[in-house]
mmCIF file of C-alpha atoms in Angstrom:
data_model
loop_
_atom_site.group_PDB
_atom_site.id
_atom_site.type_symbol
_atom_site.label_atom_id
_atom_site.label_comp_id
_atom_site.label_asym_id
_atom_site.label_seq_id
_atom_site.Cartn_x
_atom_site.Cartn_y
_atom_site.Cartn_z
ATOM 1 C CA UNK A 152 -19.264 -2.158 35.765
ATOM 2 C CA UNK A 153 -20.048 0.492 33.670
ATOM 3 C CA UNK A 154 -19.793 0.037 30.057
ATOM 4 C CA UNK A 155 -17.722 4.086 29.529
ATOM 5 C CA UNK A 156 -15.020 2.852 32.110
ATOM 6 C CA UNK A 157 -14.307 -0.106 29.817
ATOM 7 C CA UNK A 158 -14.081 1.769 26.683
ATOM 8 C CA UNK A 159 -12.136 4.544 28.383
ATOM 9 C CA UNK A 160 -8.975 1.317 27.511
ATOM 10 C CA UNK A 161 -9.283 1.526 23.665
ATOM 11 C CA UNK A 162 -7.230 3.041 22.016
ATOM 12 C CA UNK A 163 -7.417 5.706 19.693
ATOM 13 C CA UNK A 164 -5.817 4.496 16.250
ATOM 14 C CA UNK A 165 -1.954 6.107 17.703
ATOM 15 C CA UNK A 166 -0.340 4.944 20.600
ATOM 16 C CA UNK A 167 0.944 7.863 22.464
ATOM 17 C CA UNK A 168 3.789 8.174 24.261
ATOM 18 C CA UNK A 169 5.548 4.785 25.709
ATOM 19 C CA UNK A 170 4.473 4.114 29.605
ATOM 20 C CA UNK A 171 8.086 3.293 30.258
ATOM 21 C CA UNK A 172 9.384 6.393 31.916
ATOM 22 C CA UNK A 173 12.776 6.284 30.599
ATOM 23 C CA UNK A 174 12.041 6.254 27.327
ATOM 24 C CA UNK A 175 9.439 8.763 27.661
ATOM 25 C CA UNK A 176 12.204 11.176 28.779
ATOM 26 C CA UNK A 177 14.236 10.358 25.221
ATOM 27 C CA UNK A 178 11.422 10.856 23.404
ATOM 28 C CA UNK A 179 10.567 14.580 24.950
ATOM 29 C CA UNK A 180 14.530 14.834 24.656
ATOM 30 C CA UNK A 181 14.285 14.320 20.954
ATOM 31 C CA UNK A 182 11.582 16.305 20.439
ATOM 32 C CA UNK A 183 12.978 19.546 22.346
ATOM 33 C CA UNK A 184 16.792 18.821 20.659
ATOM 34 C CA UNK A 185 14.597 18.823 17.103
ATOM 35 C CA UNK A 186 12.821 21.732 17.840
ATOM 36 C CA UNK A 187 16.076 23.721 18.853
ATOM 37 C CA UNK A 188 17.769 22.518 16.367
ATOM 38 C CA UNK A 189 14.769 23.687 13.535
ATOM 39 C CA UNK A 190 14.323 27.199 15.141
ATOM 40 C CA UNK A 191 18.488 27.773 14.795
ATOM 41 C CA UNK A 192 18.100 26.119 10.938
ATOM 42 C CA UNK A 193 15.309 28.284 10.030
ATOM 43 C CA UNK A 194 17.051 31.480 11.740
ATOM 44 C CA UNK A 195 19.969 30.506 9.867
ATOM 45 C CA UNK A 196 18.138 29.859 6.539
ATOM 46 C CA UNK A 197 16.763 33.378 6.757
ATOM 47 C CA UNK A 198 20.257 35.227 7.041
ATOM 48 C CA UNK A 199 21.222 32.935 3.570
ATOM 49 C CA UNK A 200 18.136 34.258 1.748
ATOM 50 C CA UNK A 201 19.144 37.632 2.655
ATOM 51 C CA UNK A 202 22.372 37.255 1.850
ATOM 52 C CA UNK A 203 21.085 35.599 -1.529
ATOM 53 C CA UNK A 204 19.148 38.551 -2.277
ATOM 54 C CA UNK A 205 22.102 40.690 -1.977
ATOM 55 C CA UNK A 206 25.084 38.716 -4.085
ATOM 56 C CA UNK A 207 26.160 39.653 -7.684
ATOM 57 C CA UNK A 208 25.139 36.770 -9.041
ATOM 58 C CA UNK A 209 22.109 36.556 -10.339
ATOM 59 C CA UNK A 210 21.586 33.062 -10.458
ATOM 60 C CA UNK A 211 22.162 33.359 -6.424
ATOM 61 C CA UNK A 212 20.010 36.539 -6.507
ATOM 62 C CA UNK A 213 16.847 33.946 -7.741
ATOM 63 C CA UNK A 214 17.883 31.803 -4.842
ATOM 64 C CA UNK A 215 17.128 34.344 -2.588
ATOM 65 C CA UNK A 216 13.793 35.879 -4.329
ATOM 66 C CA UNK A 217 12.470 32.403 -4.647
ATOM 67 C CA UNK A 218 13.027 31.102 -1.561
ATOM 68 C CA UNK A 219 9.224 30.375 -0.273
ATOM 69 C CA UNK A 220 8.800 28.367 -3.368
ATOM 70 C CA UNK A 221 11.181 25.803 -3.252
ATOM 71 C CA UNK A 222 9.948 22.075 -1.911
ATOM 72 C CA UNK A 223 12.748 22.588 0.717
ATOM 73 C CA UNK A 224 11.087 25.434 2.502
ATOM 74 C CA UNK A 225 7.586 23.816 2.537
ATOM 75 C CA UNK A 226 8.748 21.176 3.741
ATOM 76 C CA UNK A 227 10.937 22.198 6.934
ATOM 77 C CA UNK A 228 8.273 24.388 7.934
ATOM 78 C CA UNK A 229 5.764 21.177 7.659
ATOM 79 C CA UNK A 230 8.176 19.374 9.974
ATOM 80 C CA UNK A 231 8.842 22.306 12.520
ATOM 81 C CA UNK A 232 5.324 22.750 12.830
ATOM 82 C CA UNK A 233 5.015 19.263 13.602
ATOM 83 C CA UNK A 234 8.088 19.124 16.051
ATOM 84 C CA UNK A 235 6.580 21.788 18.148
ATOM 85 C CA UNK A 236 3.003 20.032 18.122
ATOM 86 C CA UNK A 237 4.566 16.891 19.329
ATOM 87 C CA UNK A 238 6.834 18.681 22.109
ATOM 88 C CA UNK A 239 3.782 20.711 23.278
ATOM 89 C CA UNK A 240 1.736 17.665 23.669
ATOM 90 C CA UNK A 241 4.816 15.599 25.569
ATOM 91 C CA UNK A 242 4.736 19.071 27.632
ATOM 92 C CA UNK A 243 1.210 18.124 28.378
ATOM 93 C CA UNK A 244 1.715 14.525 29.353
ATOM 94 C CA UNK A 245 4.304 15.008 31.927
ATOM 95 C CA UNK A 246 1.647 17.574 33.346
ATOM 96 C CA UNK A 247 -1.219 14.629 33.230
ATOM 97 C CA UNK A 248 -2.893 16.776 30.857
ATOM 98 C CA UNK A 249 -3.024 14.650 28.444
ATOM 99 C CA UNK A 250 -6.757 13.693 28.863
ATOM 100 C CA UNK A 251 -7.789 17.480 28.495
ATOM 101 C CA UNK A 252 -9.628 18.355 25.230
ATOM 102 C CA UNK A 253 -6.515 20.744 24.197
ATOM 103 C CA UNK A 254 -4.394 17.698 24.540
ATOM 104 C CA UNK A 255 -6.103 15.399 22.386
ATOM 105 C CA UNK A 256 -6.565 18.209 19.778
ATOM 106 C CA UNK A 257 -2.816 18.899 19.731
ATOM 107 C CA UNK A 258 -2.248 15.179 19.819
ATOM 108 C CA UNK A 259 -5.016 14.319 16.697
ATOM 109 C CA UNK A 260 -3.749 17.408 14.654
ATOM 110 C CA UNK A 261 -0.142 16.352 15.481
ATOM 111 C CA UNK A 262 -0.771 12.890 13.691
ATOM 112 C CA UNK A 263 -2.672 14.128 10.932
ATOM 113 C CA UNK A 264 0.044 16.596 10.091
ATOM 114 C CA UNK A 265 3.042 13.729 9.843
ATOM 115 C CA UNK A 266 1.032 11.378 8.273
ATOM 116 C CA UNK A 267 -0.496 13.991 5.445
ATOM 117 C CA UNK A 268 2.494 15.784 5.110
ATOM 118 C CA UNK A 269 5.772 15.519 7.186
ATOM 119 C CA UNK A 270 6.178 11.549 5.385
ATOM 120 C CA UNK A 271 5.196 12.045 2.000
ATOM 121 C CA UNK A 272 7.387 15.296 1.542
ATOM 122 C CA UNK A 273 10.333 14.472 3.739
ATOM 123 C CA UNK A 274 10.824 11.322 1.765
ATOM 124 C CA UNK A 275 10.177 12.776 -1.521
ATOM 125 C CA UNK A 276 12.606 16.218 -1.025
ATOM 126 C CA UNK A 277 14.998 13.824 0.286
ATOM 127 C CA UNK A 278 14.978 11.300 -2.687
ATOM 128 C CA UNK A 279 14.566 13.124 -5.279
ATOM 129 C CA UNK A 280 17.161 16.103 -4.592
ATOM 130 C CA UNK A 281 19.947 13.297 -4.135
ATOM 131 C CA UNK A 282 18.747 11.201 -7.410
ATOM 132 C CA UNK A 283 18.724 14.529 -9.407
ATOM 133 C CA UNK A 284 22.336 15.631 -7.766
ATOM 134 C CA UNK A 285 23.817 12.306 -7.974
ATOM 135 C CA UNK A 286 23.018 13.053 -11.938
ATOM 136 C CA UNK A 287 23.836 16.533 -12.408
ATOM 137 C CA UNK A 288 23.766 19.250 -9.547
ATOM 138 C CA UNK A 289 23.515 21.446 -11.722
ATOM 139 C CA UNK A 290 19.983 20.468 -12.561
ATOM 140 C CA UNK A 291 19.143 20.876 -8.926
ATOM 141 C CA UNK A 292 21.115 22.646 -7.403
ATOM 142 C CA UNK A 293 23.849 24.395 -8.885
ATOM 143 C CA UNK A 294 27.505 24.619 -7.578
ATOM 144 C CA UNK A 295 27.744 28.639 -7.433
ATOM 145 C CA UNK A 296 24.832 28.096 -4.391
ATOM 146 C CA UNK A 297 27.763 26.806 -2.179
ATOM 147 C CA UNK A 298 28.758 30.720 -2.143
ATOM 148 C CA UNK A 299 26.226 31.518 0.245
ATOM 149 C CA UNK A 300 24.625 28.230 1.124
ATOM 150 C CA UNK A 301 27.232 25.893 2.935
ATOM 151 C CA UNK A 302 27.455 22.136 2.618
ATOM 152 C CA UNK A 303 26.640 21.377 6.379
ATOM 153 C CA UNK A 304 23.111 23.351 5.900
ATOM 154 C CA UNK A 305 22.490 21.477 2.629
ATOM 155 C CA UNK A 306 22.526 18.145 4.618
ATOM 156 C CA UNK A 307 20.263 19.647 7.315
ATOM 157 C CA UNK A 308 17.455 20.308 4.868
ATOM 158 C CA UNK A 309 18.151 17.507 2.531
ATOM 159 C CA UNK A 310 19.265 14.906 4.281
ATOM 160 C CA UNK A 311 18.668 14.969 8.182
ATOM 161 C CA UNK A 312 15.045 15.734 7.688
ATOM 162 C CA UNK A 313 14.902 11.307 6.839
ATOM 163 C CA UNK A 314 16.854 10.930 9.766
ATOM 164 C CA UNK A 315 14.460 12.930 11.726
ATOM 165 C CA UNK A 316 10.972 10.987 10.189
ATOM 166 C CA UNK A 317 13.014 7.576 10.567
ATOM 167 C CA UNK A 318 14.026 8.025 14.627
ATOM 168 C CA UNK A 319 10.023 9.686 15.094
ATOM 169 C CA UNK A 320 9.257 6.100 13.059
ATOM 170 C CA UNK A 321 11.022 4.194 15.521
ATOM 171 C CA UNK A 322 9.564 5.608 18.802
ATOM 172 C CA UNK A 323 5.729 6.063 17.893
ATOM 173 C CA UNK A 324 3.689 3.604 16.510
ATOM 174 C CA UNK A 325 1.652 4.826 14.128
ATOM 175 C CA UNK A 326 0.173 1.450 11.987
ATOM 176 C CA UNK A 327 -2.826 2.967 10.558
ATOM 177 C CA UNK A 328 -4.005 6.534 9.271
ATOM 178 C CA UNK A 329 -5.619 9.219 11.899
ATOM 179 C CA UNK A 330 -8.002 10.571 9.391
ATOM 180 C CA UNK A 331 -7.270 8.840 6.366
ATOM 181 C CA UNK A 332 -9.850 11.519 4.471
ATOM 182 C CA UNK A 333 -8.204 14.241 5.653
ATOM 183 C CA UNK A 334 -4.899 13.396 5.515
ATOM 184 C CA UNK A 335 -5.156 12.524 1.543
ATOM 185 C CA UNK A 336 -6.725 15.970 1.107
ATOM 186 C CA UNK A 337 -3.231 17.735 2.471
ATOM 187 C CA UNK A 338 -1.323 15.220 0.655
ATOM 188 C CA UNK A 339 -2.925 16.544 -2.526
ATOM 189 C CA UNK A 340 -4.034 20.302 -1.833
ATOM 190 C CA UNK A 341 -0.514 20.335 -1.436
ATOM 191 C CA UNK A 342 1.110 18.215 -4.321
ATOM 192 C CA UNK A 343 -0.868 19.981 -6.804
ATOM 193 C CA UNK A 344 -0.244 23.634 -5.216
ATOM 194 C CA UNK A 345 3.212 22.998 -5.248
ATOM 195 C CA UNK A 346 3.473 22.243 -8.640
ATOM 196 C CA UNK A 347 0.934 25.481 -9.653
ATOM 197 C CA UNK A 348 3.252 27.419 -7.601
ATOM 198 C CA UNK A 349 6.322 26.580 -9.986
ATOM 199 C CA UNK A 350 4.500 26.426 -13.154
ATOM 200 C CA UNK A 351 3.473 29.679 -12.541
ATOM 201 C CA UNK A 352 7.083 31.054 -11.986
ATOM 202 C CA UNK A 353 7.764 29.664 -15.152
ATOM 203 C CA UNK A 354 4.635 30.904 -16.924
ATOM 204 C CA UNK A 355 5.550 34.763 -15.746
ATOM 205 C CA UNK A 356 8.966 35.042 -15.651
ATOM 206 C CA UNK A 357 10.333 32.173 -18.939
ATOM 207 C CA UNK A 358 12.878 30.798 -15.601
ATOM 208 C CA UNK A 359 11.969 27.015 -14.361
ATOM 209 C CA UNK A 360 12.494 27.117 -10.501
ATOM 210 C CA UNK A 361 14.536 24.025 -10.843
ATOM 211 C CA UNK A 362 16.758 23.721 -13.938
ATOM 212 C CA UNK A 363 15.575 19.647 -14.398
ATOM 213 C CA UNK A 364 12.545 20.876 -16.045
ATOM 214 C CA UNK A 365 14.261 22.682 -18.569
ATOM 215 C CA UNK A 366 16.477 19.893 -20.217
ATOM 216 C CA UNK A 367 12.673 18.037 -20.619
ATOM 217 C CA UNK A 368 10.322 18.123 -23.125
ATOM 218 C CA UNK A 369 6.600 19.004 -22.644
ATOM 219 C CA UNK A 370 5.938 15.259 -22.548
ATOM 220 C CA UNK A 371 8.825 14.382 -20.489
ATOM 221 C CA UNK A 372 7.638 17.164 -17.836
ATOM 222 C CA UNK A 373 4.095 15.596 -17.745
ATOM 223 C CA UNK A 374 5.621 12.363 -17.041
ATOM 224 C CA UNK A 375 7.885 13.512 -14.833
ATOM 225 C CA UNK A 376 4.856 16.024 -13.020
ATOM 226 C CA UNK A 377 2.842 12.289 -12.517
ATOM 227 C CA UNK A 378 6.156 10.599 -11.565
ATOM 228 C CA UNK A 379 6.349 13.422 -7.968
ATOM 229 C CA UNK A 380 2.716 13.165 -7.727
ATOM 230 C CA UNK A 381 2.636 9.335 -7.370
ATOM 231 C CA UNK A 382 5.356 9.624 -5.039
ATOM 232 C CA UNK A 383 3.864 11.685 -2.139
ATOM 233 C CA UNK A 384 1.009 9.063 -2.877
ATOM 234 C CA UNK A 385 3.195 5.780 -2.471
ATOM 235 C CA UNK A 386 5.341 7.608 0.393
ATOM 236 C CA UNK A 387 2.309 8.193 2.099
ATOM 237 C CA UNK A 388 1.107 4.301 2.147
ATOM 238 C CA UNK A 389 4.480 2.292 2.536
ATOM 239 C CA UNK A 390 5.191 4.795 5.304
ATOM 240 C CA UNK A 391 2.124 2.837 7.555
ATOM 241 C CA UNK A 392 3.799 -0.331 6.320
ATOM 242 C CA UNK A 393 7.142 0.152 7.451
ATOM 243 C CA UNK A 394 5.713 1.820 10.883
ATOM 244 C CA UNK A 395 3.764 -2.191 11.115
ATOM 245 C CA UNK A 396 7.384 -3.349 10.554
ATOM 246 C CA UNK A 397 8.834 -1.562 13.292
ATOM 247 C CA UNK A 398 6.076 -2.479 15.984
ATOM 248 C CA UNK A 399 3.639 -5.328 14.487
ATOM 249 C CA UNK A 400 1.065 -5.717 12.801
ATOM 250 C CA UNK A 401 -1.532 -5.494 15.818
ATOM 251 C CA UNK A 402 -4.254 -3.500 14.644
ATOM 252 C CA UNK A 403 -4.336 -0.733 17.914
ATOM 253 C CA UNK A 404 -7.418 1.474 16.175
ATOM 254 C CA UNK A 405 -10.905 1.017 18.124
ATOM 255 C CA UNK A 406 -12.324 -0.082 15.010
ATOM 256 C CA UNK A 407 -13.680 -4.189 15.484
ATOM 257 C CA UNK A 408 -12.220 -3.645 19.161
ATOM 258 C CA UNK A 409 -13.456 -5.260 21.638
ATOM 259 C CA UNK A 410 -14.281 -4.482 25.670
ATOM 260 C CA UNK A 411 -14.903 -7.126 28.319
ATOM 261 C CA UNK A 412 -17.214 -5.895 30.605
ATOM 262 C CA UNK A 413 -18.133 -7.708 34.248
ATOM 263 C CA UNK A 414 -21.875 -7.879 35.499
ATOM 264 C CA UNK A 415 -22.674 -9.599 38.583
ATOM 265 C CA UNK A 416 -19.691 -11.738 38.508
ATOM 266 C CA UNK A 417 -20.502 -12.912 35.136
ATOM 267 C CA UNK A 418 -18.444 -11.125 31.977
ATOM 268 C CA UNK A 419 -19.276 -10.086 28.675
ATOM 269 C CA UNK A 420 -17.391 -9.105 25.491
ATOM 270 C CA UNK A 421 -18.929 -5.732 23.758
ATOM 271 C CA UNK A 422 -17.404 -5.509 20.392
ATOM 272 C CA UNK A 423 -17.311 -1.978 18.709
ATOM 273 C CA UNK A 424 -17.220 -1.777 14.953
ATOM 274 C CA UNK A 425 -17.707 1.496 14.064
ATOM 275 C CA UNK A 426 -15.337 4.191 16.300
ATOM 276 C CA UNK A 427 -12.960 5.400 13.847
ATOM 277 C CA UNK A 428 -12.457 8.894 14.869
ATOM 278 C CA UNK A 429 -12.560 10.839 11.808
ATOM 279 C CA UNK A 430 -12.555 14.224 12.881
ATOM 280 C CA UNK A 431 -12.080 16.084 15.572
ATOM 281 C CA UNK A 432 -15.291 16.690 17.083
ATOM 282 C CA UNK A 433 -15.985 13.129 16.746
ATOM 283 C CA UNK A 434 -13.261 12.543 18.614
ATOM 284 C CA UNK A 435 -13.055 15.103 21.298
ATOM 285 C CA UNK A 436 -17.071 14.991 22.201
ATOM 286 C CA UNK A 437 -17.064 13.360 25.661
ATOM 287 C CA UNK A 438 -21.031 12.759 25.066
ATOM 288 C CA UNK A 439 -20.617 10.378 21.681
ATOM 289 C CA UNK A 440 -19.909 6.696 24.225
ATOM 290 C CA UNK A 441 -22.687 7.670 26.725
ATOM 291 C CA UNK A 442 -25.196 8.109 23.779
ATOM 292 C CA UNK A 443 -24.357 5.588 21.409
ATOM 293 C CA UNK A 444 -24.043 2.928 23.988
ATOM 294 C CA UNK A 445 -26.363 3.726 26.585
ATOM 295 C CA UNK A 446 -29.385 1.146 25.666
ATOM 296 C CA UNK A 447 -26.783 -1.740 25.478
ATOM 297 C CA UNK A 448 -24.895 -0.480 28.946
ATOM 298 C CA UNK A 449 -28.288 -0.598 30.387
ATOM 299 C CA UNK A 450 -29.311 -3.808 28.753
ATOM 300 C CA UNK A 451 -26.022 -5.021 30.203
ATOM 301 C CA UNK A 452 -26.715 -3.889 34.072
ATOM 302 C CA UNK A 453 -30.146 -5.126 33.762
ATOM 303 C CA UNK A 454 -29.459 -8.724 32.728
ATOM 304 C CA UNK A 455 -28.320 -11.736 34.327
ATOM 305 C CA UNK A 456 -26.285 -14.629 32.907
#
C-alpha cells in the first residue's frame, strides 16, 4: 500500500466540516444567515455614520468622523471577512472541491483569521464595552449616541458578535493553533496599531477617542494600555482551551500522528513527528509527502516481515 494514500487520513490541525450531512447543512445555514445578516449591519452602520456626520451635535459629529477608528469597526469587518471565507469554503465542499488548492487556501486563511483575530477581539470589544458601560456609559459610550445609533444595533456590534464566535465554537473544532507564528503576529500588529491609531487622535486633535482614558492618569492609562494588550493575549489562548472543552482533548494535528500502513499482509505503524503546516506553501505543496517520505515508502515495499 502506498505510504501517500495512508497519510492522505491525517488530519490537518482543524477538522473541517462535520461528515454528518445534516449538520453540515446548519452549519452552511449559519454561515449564509451570518453573512446576510453582516452585509445588512454594515450597510446599516454606514447610513448612521453619515447621518453622524451630519447632526448638530458635535459630540455625534466625532462619532461619525471617527468611525474607522473605533475597536467596533475593526472588529466586525475582522468577523465579516471571516464569515464570507468560511461560507465560500462550505460553498466549495458541497461542490467536492474541497481538495482543490483554492480550497485549502480559503480553508487555512479562514482559520488563521478567527484564531489571530475574530477571538481575541470579539471577546475583548465585547467585555470590555459592557464592563466600562455597566460603570459609566458615558465613558464609553455616551447617551446622546442613542440619537442616531439605536439600541438594537448597539447589541449587534457589542453583543451578538460573542454569540456569533460561541455557536462557530460549538460546531468546529478547532483544539490547537493553525499557524501559531502567524497568528500571534496579527494578534499583535494589530493590538499595538490599534492603540497607535487612538493615541494619535489624541496626540493631534487634545480629544481621547473613548472618554475612559480621560478620567486616567498617565500611569493609570499605561496600566490600563497593558491591561487590553494582555487581554487579546489571554483571549487568544483560553479560546483553544474552551474549543478542547467543547470536543476533547484529542490532539487531531498531524504532529506525533501516526499511519498504519499494510505490506504483504503484514502492517506497520509510520509515525510522523514533524508535519505541522506552518504556512501555506508548506501546506498546499502536493510534492512535500512524496519527497520527504519516499526512501522510507520504498524501504517499506521492499521489506518483508
Amino acid at each position: 500500500m502506498d505510504i501517500e494514500a495512508g497519510v492522505n487520513k491525517v488530519d490537518s490541525g482543524v477538522e473541517d466540516l462535520p461528515k454528518n450531512k445534516c449538520l453540515r447543512i446548519f452549519v452552511t445555514s449559519f454561515h449564509s444567515a451570518v453573512c446576510c445578516y453582516y452585509v445588512l449591519l454594515v450597510s446599516y452602520g454606514l447610513v448612521i455614520g453619515y447621518n453622524a456626520m451630519t447632526h448638530d451635535n458635535e459630540v455625534v459629529r466625532l462619532l461619525g468622523h471617527y468611525g474607522p477608528a473605533f475597536g467596533t469597526n475593526w472588529n466586525l469587518t475582522f468577523q465579516t471577512v471571516f464569515i464570507f471565507l468560511a461560507l465560500t469554503y462550505d460553498i466549495l465542499e458541497w461542490m467536492n472541491k474541497q481538495d482543490t488548492e483554492r480550497a485549502k487556501k480559503i480553508m487555512y486563511w479562514r482559520d488563521v483569521l478567527y484564531n489571530g483575530l475574530v477571538v481575541p477581539f470579539t471577546l475583548f470589544v465585547t467585555s470590555l464595552f459592557w464592563t466600562v458601560y455597566a460603570i459609566d456609559r458615558e465613558l464609553v459610550y455616551p447617551e446622546v449616541f442613542d440619537s442616531v445609533v439605536p439600541w438594537w444595533f448597539n447589541h449587534c456590534v457589542h453583543t451578538n458578535i460573542a454569540i456569533v464566535v460561541l455557536i462557530e465554537t460549538l460546531l468546529t473544532p478547532r483544539r490547537q493553533p493553525t499557524n501559531k507564528s502567524l497568528e500571534l503576529k496579527l494578534t499583535t500588529f494589530t493590538s499595538f496599531g490599534y492603540a497607535a491609531i487612538y493615541y494619535s487622535i489624541y496626540y493631534f486633535t487634545g480629544r481621547w477617542l473613548y472618554n475612559v482614558f480621560g478620567i486616567m492618569t498617565w500611569w493609570q492609562v499605561s496600566l490600563f494600555q497593558c491591561l487590553i494588550w494582555a487581554s487579546a493575549y489571554f483571549f487568544y489562548f483560553t479560546h483553544f482551551m474552551v474549543n478542547r472543552l467543547f470536543h476533547g482533548s484529542e490532539d487531531k494535528t498531524a504532529v506525533n500522528k501516526s499511519v498504519t500502513v499494510e505490506n504483504n499482509g503484514s502492517t506497520k505503524t509510520v509515525k510522523f513527528g514533524s508535519l505541522q503546516k506552518n504556512t501555506p506553501e508548506e501546506s498546499f505543496t502536493s510534492d512535500n509527502w512524496h519527497l520527504k517520505y519516499r526512501s522510507l515508502r520504498d524501504k517499506f515495499e521492499n521489506s518483508r516481515l
